[in-house]
Amino acid sequence: MNGMQAPEHRDETVATYMLQTLTRDWKTLDDWFVWPPDIFAFTSLLLKKTGIYTLVIDLPDGEKWPNNNDEIISNLIGSHTSYEDVFNSIQNEWYTWIETDEKEMPKILFFIKEKIESLYEKVTVNDLYRLTERNGSSDGTFDKNTWELCQVLLCLHMLADQACAGMGTPSANNWVKDDNKIVHGIANMFLTLHGSLSRLPILTVRVLPKMRTSRSGITLRSLSHHVTAHRTEVDIQWRTMPWVNIDDNTLNILIIPWPYHIKSSAFSPSNYTVNRDTKERTRYFQYRGTSEDFTPSALISMIVDSQKHVPRIHLIVFPETALNEENLNDLLQALQNSEHLDRTKLPMVLAGIYHPTSERSTELGRNKVILATFFAGKWYKMGQDKHHRWKLNPPQIRRYGLSGVLGGESDWWEAIHIPKRRLSVLAPNNWLTLCPLICEDLARLEPVSELIRGIGPTLLIALLMDGPQLKSRWPSRYATVMADDPGTSVLSVSSLGLVRVSQNDKGESGSSVIALWNDQEYGLKEISIDDTESGGVVLTISAVWNEEITADGRSDAKNAAVFTFQNTHQVKSYPNYKIDEENRNDEINESDKNDLQEISLFSLFIDAAFELNIEEIEKITKWMTRKKEFDSECGIIEKMQESLYKIIDDEYKAIIVSRTGDHEDLEPYIEWVVEFMIEIKNKAVNNDIYQVFIDVIESVLEKVDENGFIDMVFDKDNLSINYNNGEINVLKWFNENGNWGYTIPKARKIRIVIYSCLAILWTIHTRLNQLRKSGAFHHNHALLSHRIEQLWARRYDEKWLSARQREKK
């Protein structure tokens, strides 16, 4: 062994590792090759276990790779013009085989599969591991079979990565051809329900989308552009939603460092104790927040004041434990009711939320982050608990002036629950992938650091309860690590209350540096606030597109989005600012735990189905609604339906077909929008499909906007539009497709129509933005984009709310 420690199962053949150790459900290689994320999972685990991925840049002596004269590479190239061309075409070839009833897999894959079958029972995991010795063995030679299998595995890993291009984001027009959108759509929907793209058990491996490619060192992450594989305890929430941003890859972030003042009495000892015998000198504290809430009038006035500098606020950020959930709901309600704000452009809200226990309780509290997004009259929330408790040691207690309440020389731990670890990702398009963290979670390597570095979100926001966000302090060190590798841009935000009382080594306090920005292009930027009693700061960032290269030399064709610092503006709030309290409807804020998951699924379904032909739309609809109407000649993807749904059965039943009248399950939405799209496609032959869809949707939404619209629906069950010299009642499909086990309420019919039309407009707008990025955006595209933005600007959701009120009466 020459001093090298072999991995576990050192005598295990690669065949045994693949077919027994990872899973025993699949008996042959054919079962693996039907789904690219599964192949990527297998190659990732084996390459990482043995370390042979390093051979891409440090080959065994005398070897060249890729070598066009080598049997493996020459067979891979085949009829392709070059080694690079193989990777450019593999996704289309692999997807076409999956979708159709063709019996033979693509020649590239068939060759690799046969090569693996001829070698994987002869080569052990340890044989591969020993290749990483400089010459393979003590006598300077290495086994030919082992090196051949190594080359095949490396090629397969790269091919699987390329086949997964675009997964995790809507549209993926850069990568996926229109007729291959079924596989892409099903992969995204499976990710939304399962938290992984692979069918392998999530405790074995998770395969996740990847946004950035490592530019430093050599790790397994250096070999992939599009997906990443991890063994992790962490649950993944991967979500998307219709979000139209007309500001060309720009985000305006309003940072509100609330609370502005924190008294030491906000911290108090907790009566919680660990139920075990211990000699540790540890005590527990809880943070009880401030005596005042952040007022809705202060929030609205701050947004209005920001309009002096920017046309729109896209995201509002509050620090760790800034609000309680009731205060957050009041703010969300004020945003949607405000007469001063455009309801169709309401910002997302990211806030640290605290749930303290009663003063003398022995229970644990909660510390979490909530991301709220608004669409079609409703707020959708995504939550994540803090992964690590804050430990206050004696020097920190003195630094924050807490010695009077948390005395002694003991360490004090935050008295909060540590629920199941979870990482939340919101990916509404291919340039914004937002991931929030809470304080300690940024500093601790486990359990999420490896995941974040693998995914490479374009924007990481850390909510802190911390001192000044200076370049010299700990948030800067950890943010720099993320900005360097994988290239994620990082914003850390703390409350002004804790920033201003924090003392430096000289005993000085009163800093106003409440946030720190770090990006790969321009580095660190300290962000200070001028108005230390009621102000905020608007941070403007923009995404630029960079080219990234894998360690094996593959380009991502300049598809890596990198957020960079642009500028900041100071804004003021006016606590006595008058806001509209009329027509307040608290019910709108009520949100089911599955709501964001549902809108993600529906958005991804429309995104996948939009460019398909009618036959393919019906196919993906059968798949999505689990219809068993596939014939014996159906493709692999249909035959995989039951195996995939077996994995996500509980989620499927809860979200898509709950079969109860009181839960807004997705099946009526899906079947209505399918009939709507098919109707349009049937009569849009040889016409600009974008133009036709926008024309029809505009006609529908104009009807929705009419004064007599609600009476038309309730009294006549009719919503007719003039379409291609004919009249269509777009409500008729509810009557024709009534297979849901209950009658669709009239108000819900209205919501389905509005919701679906807006989601289709978002789908078209996303594609038009892709054309803008690629330089193929012309005058007609600009006109269509403007029409969509005008249609989005109307408050259709008010019609739904009025209908719901009438239905209750």
PDB file of C-alpha atoms in Angstrom, residues 324-416:
ATOM      1  CA  ASN A 324     -41.701  38.267  15.796  1.00  0.00           C
ATOM      2  CA  GLU A 325     -44.049  36.530  13.383  1.00  0.00           C
ATOM      3  CA  GLU A 326     -47.026  38.704  14.283  1.00  0.00           C
ATOM      4  CA  ASN A 327     -44.994  41.843  13.523  1.00  0.00           C
ATOM      5  CA  LEU A 328     -43.886  40.316  10.196  1.00  0.00           C
ATOM      6  CA  ASN A 329     -47.496  39.580   9.221  1.00  0.00           C
ATOM      7  CA  ASP A 330     -48.498  43.162  10.065  1.00  0.00           C
ATOM      8  CA  LEU A 331     -45.764  44.438   7.764  1.00  0.00           C
ATOM      9  CA  LEU A 332     -46.761  42.092   4.942  1.00  0.00           C
ATOM     10  CA  GLN A 333     -50.373  43.159   5.330  1.00  0.00           C
ATOM     11  CA  ALA A 334     -49.388  46.825   5.165  1.00  0.00           C
ATOM     12  CA  LEU A 335     -47.352  46.236   2.010  1.00  0.00           C
ATOM     13  CA  GLN A 336     -50.217  44.651   0.120  1.00  0.00           C
ATOM     14  CA  ASN A 337     -52.805  47.180   1.334  1.00  0.00           C
ATOM     15  CA  SER A 338     -50.726  50.301   0.743  1.00  0.00           C
ATOM     16  CA  GLU A 339     -52.079  52.792  -1.761  1.00  0.00           C
ATOM     17  CA  HIS A 340     -48.546  54.151  -2.121  1.00  0.00           C
ATOM     18  CA  LEU A 341     -47.072  50.946  -3.592  1.00  0.00           C
ATOM     19  CA  ASP A 342     -47.602  49.081  -6.839  1.00  0.00           C
ATOM     20  CA  ARG A 343     -49.194  45.836  -5.704  1.00  0.00           C
ATOM     21  CA  THR A 344     -47.690  43.952  -8.654  1.00  0.00           C
ATOM     22  CA  LYS A 345     -44.146  44.959  -7.675  1.00  0.00           C
ATOM     23  CA  LEU A 346     -44.162  44.289  -3.961  1.00  0.00           C
ATOM     24  CA  PRO A 347     -40.708  43.390  -2.652  1.00  0.00           C
ATOM     25  CA  MET A 348     -39.727  40.073  -1.196  1.00  0.00           C
ATOM     26  CA  VAL A 349     -39.168  40.255   2.563  1.00  0.00           C
ATOM     27  CA  LEU A 350     -36.353  38.368   4.327  1.00  0.00           C
ATOM     28  CA  ALA A 351     -36.522  38.629   8.107  1.00  0.00           C
ATOM     29  CA  GLY A 352     -35.026  37.081  11.204  1.00  0.00           C
ATOM     30  CA  ILE A 353     -37.853  35.875  13.461  1.00  0.00           C
ATOM     31  CA  TYR A 354     -37.697  35.074  17.167  1.00  0.00           C
ATOM     32  CA  HIS A 355     -40.120  32.933  19.182  1.00  0.00           C
ATOM     33  CA  PRO A 356     -39.266  33.440  22.859  1.00  0.00           C
ATOM     34  CA  THR A 357     -40.820  31.381  25.605  1.00  0.00           C
ATOM     35  CA  SER A 358     -42.552  32.816  28.653  1.00  0.00           C
ATOM     36  CA  GLU A 359     -40.285  34.457  31.191  1.00  0.00           C
ATOM     37  CA  ARG A 360     -39.977  31.528  33.607  1.00  0.00           C
ATOM     38  CA  SER A 361     -40.416  28.721  31.130  1.00  0.00           C
ATOM     39  CA  THR A 362     -38.060  25.766  31.049  1.00  0.00           C
ATOM     40  CA  GLU A 363     -38.803  25.290  27.348  1.00  0.00           C
ATOM     41  CA  LEU A 364     -36.682  26.288  24.357  1.00  0.00           C
ATOM     42  CA  GLY A 365     -37.497  29.114  21.963  1.00  0.00           C
ATOM     43  CA  ARG A 366     -37.038  29.352  18.183  1.00  0.00           C
ATOM     44  CA  ASN A 367     -34.747  31.448  16.012  1.00  0.00           C
ATOM     45  CA  LYS A 368     -35.561  31.310  12.318  1.00  0.00           C
ATOM     46  CA  VAL A 369     -35.485  33.160   9.031  1.00  0.00           C
ATOM     47  CA  ILE A 370     -38.570  33.636   6.853  1.00  0.00           C
ATOM     48  CA  LEU A 371     -38.560  34.628   3.197  1.00  0.00           C
ATOM     49  CA  ALA A 372     -41.939  35.959   2.017  1.00  0.00           C
ATOM     50  CA  THR A 373     -42.833  36.571  -1.643  1.00  0.00           C
ATOM     51  CA  PHE A 374     -46.051  38.023  -3.086  1.00  0.00           C
ATOM     52  CA  PHE A 375     -47.917  36.736  -6.126  1.00  0.00           C
ATOM     53  CA  ALA A 376     -51.526  37.085  -7.299  1.00  0.00           C
ATOM     54  CA  GLY A 377     -52.947  38.368  -4.019  1.00  0.00           C
ATOM     55  CA  LYS A 378     -51.133  36.083  -1.620  1.00  0.00           C
ATOM     56  CA  TRP A 379     -47.907  35.963   0.379  1.00  0.00           C
ATOM     57  CA  TYR A 380     -45.884  32.765   0.087  1.00  0.00           C
ATOM     58  CA  LYS A 381     -43.451  31.935   2.887  1.00  0.00           C
ATOM     59  CA  MET A 382     -40.369  29.770   3.191  1.00  0.00           C
ATOM     60  CA  GLY A 383     -38.820  29.228   6.630  1.00  0.00           C
ATOM     61  CA  GLN A 384     -35.563  27.867   7.995  1.00  0.00           C
ATOM     62  CA  ASP A 385     -34.453  27.423  11.609  1.00  0.00           C
ATOM     63  CA  LYS A 386     -31.050  28.384  12.894  1.00  0.00           C
ATOM     64  CA  HIS A 387     -28.635  25.443  12.797  1.00  0.00           C
ATOM     65  CA  HIS A 388     -26.306  26.416  15.668  1.00  0.00           C
ATOM     66  CA  ARG A 389     -26.857  28.064  19.024  1.00  0.00           C
ATOM     67  CA  TRP A 390     -25.064  31.308  19.738  1.00  0.00           C
ATOM     68  CA  LYS A 391     -22.490  30.938  22.495  1.00  0.00           C
ATOM     69  CA  LEU A 392     -21.747  34.083  24.490  1.00  0.00           C
ATOM     70  CA  ASN A 393     -18.424  33.737  26.282  1.00  0.00           C
ATOM     71  CA  PRO A 394     -17.275  36.201  28.990  1.00  0.00           C
ATOM     72  CA  PRO A 395     -15.352  38.499  26.596  1.00  0.00           C
ATOM     73  CA  GLN A 396     -18.407  38.776  24.311  1.00  0.00           C
ATOM     74  CA  ILE A 397     -20.682  39.453  27.287  1.00  0.00           C
ATOM     75  CA  ARG A 398     -18.448  42.339  28.295  1.00  0.00           C
ATOM     76  CA  ARG A 399     -18.228  43.584  24.684  1.00  0.00           C
ATOM     77  CA  TYR A 400     -22.024  43.896  24.414  1.00  0.00           C
ATOM     78  CA  GLY A 401     -22.497  45.285  27.954  1.00  0.00           C
ATOM     79  CA  LEU A 402     -24.441  42.261  29.193  1.00  0.00           C
ATOM     80  CA  SER A 403     -22.499  41.512  32.379  1.00  0.00           C
ATOM     81  CA  GLY A 404     -25.337  42.847  34.507  1.00  0.00           C
ATOM     82  CA  VAL A 405     -27.809  40.238  33.234  1.00  0.00           C
ATOM     83  CA  LEU A 406     -25.567  37.340  32.161  1.00  0.00           C
ATOM     84  CA  GLY A 407     -22.977  37.339  34.899  1.00  0.00           C
ATOM     85  CA  GLY A 408     -20.163  35.075  36.027  1.00  0.00           C
ATOM     86  CA  GLU A 409     -17.415  33.462  34.035  1.00  0.00           C
ATOM     87  CA  SER A 410     -19.629  30.831  32.413  1.00  0.00           C
ATOM     88  CA  ASP A 411     -20.422  30.385  28.766  1.00  0.00           C
ATOM     89  CA  TRP A 412     -24.050  31.200  27.965  1.00  0.00           C
ATOM     90  CA  TRP A 413     -25.767  29.302  25.168  1.00  0.00           C
ATOM     91  CA  GLU A 414     -28.815  30.482  23.241  1.00  0.00           C
ATOM     92  CA  ALA A 415     -31.877  28.574  24.496  1.00  0.00           C
ATOM     93  CA  ILE A 416     -33.382  27.604  21.146  1.00  0.00           C
TER      94      ILE A 416
END
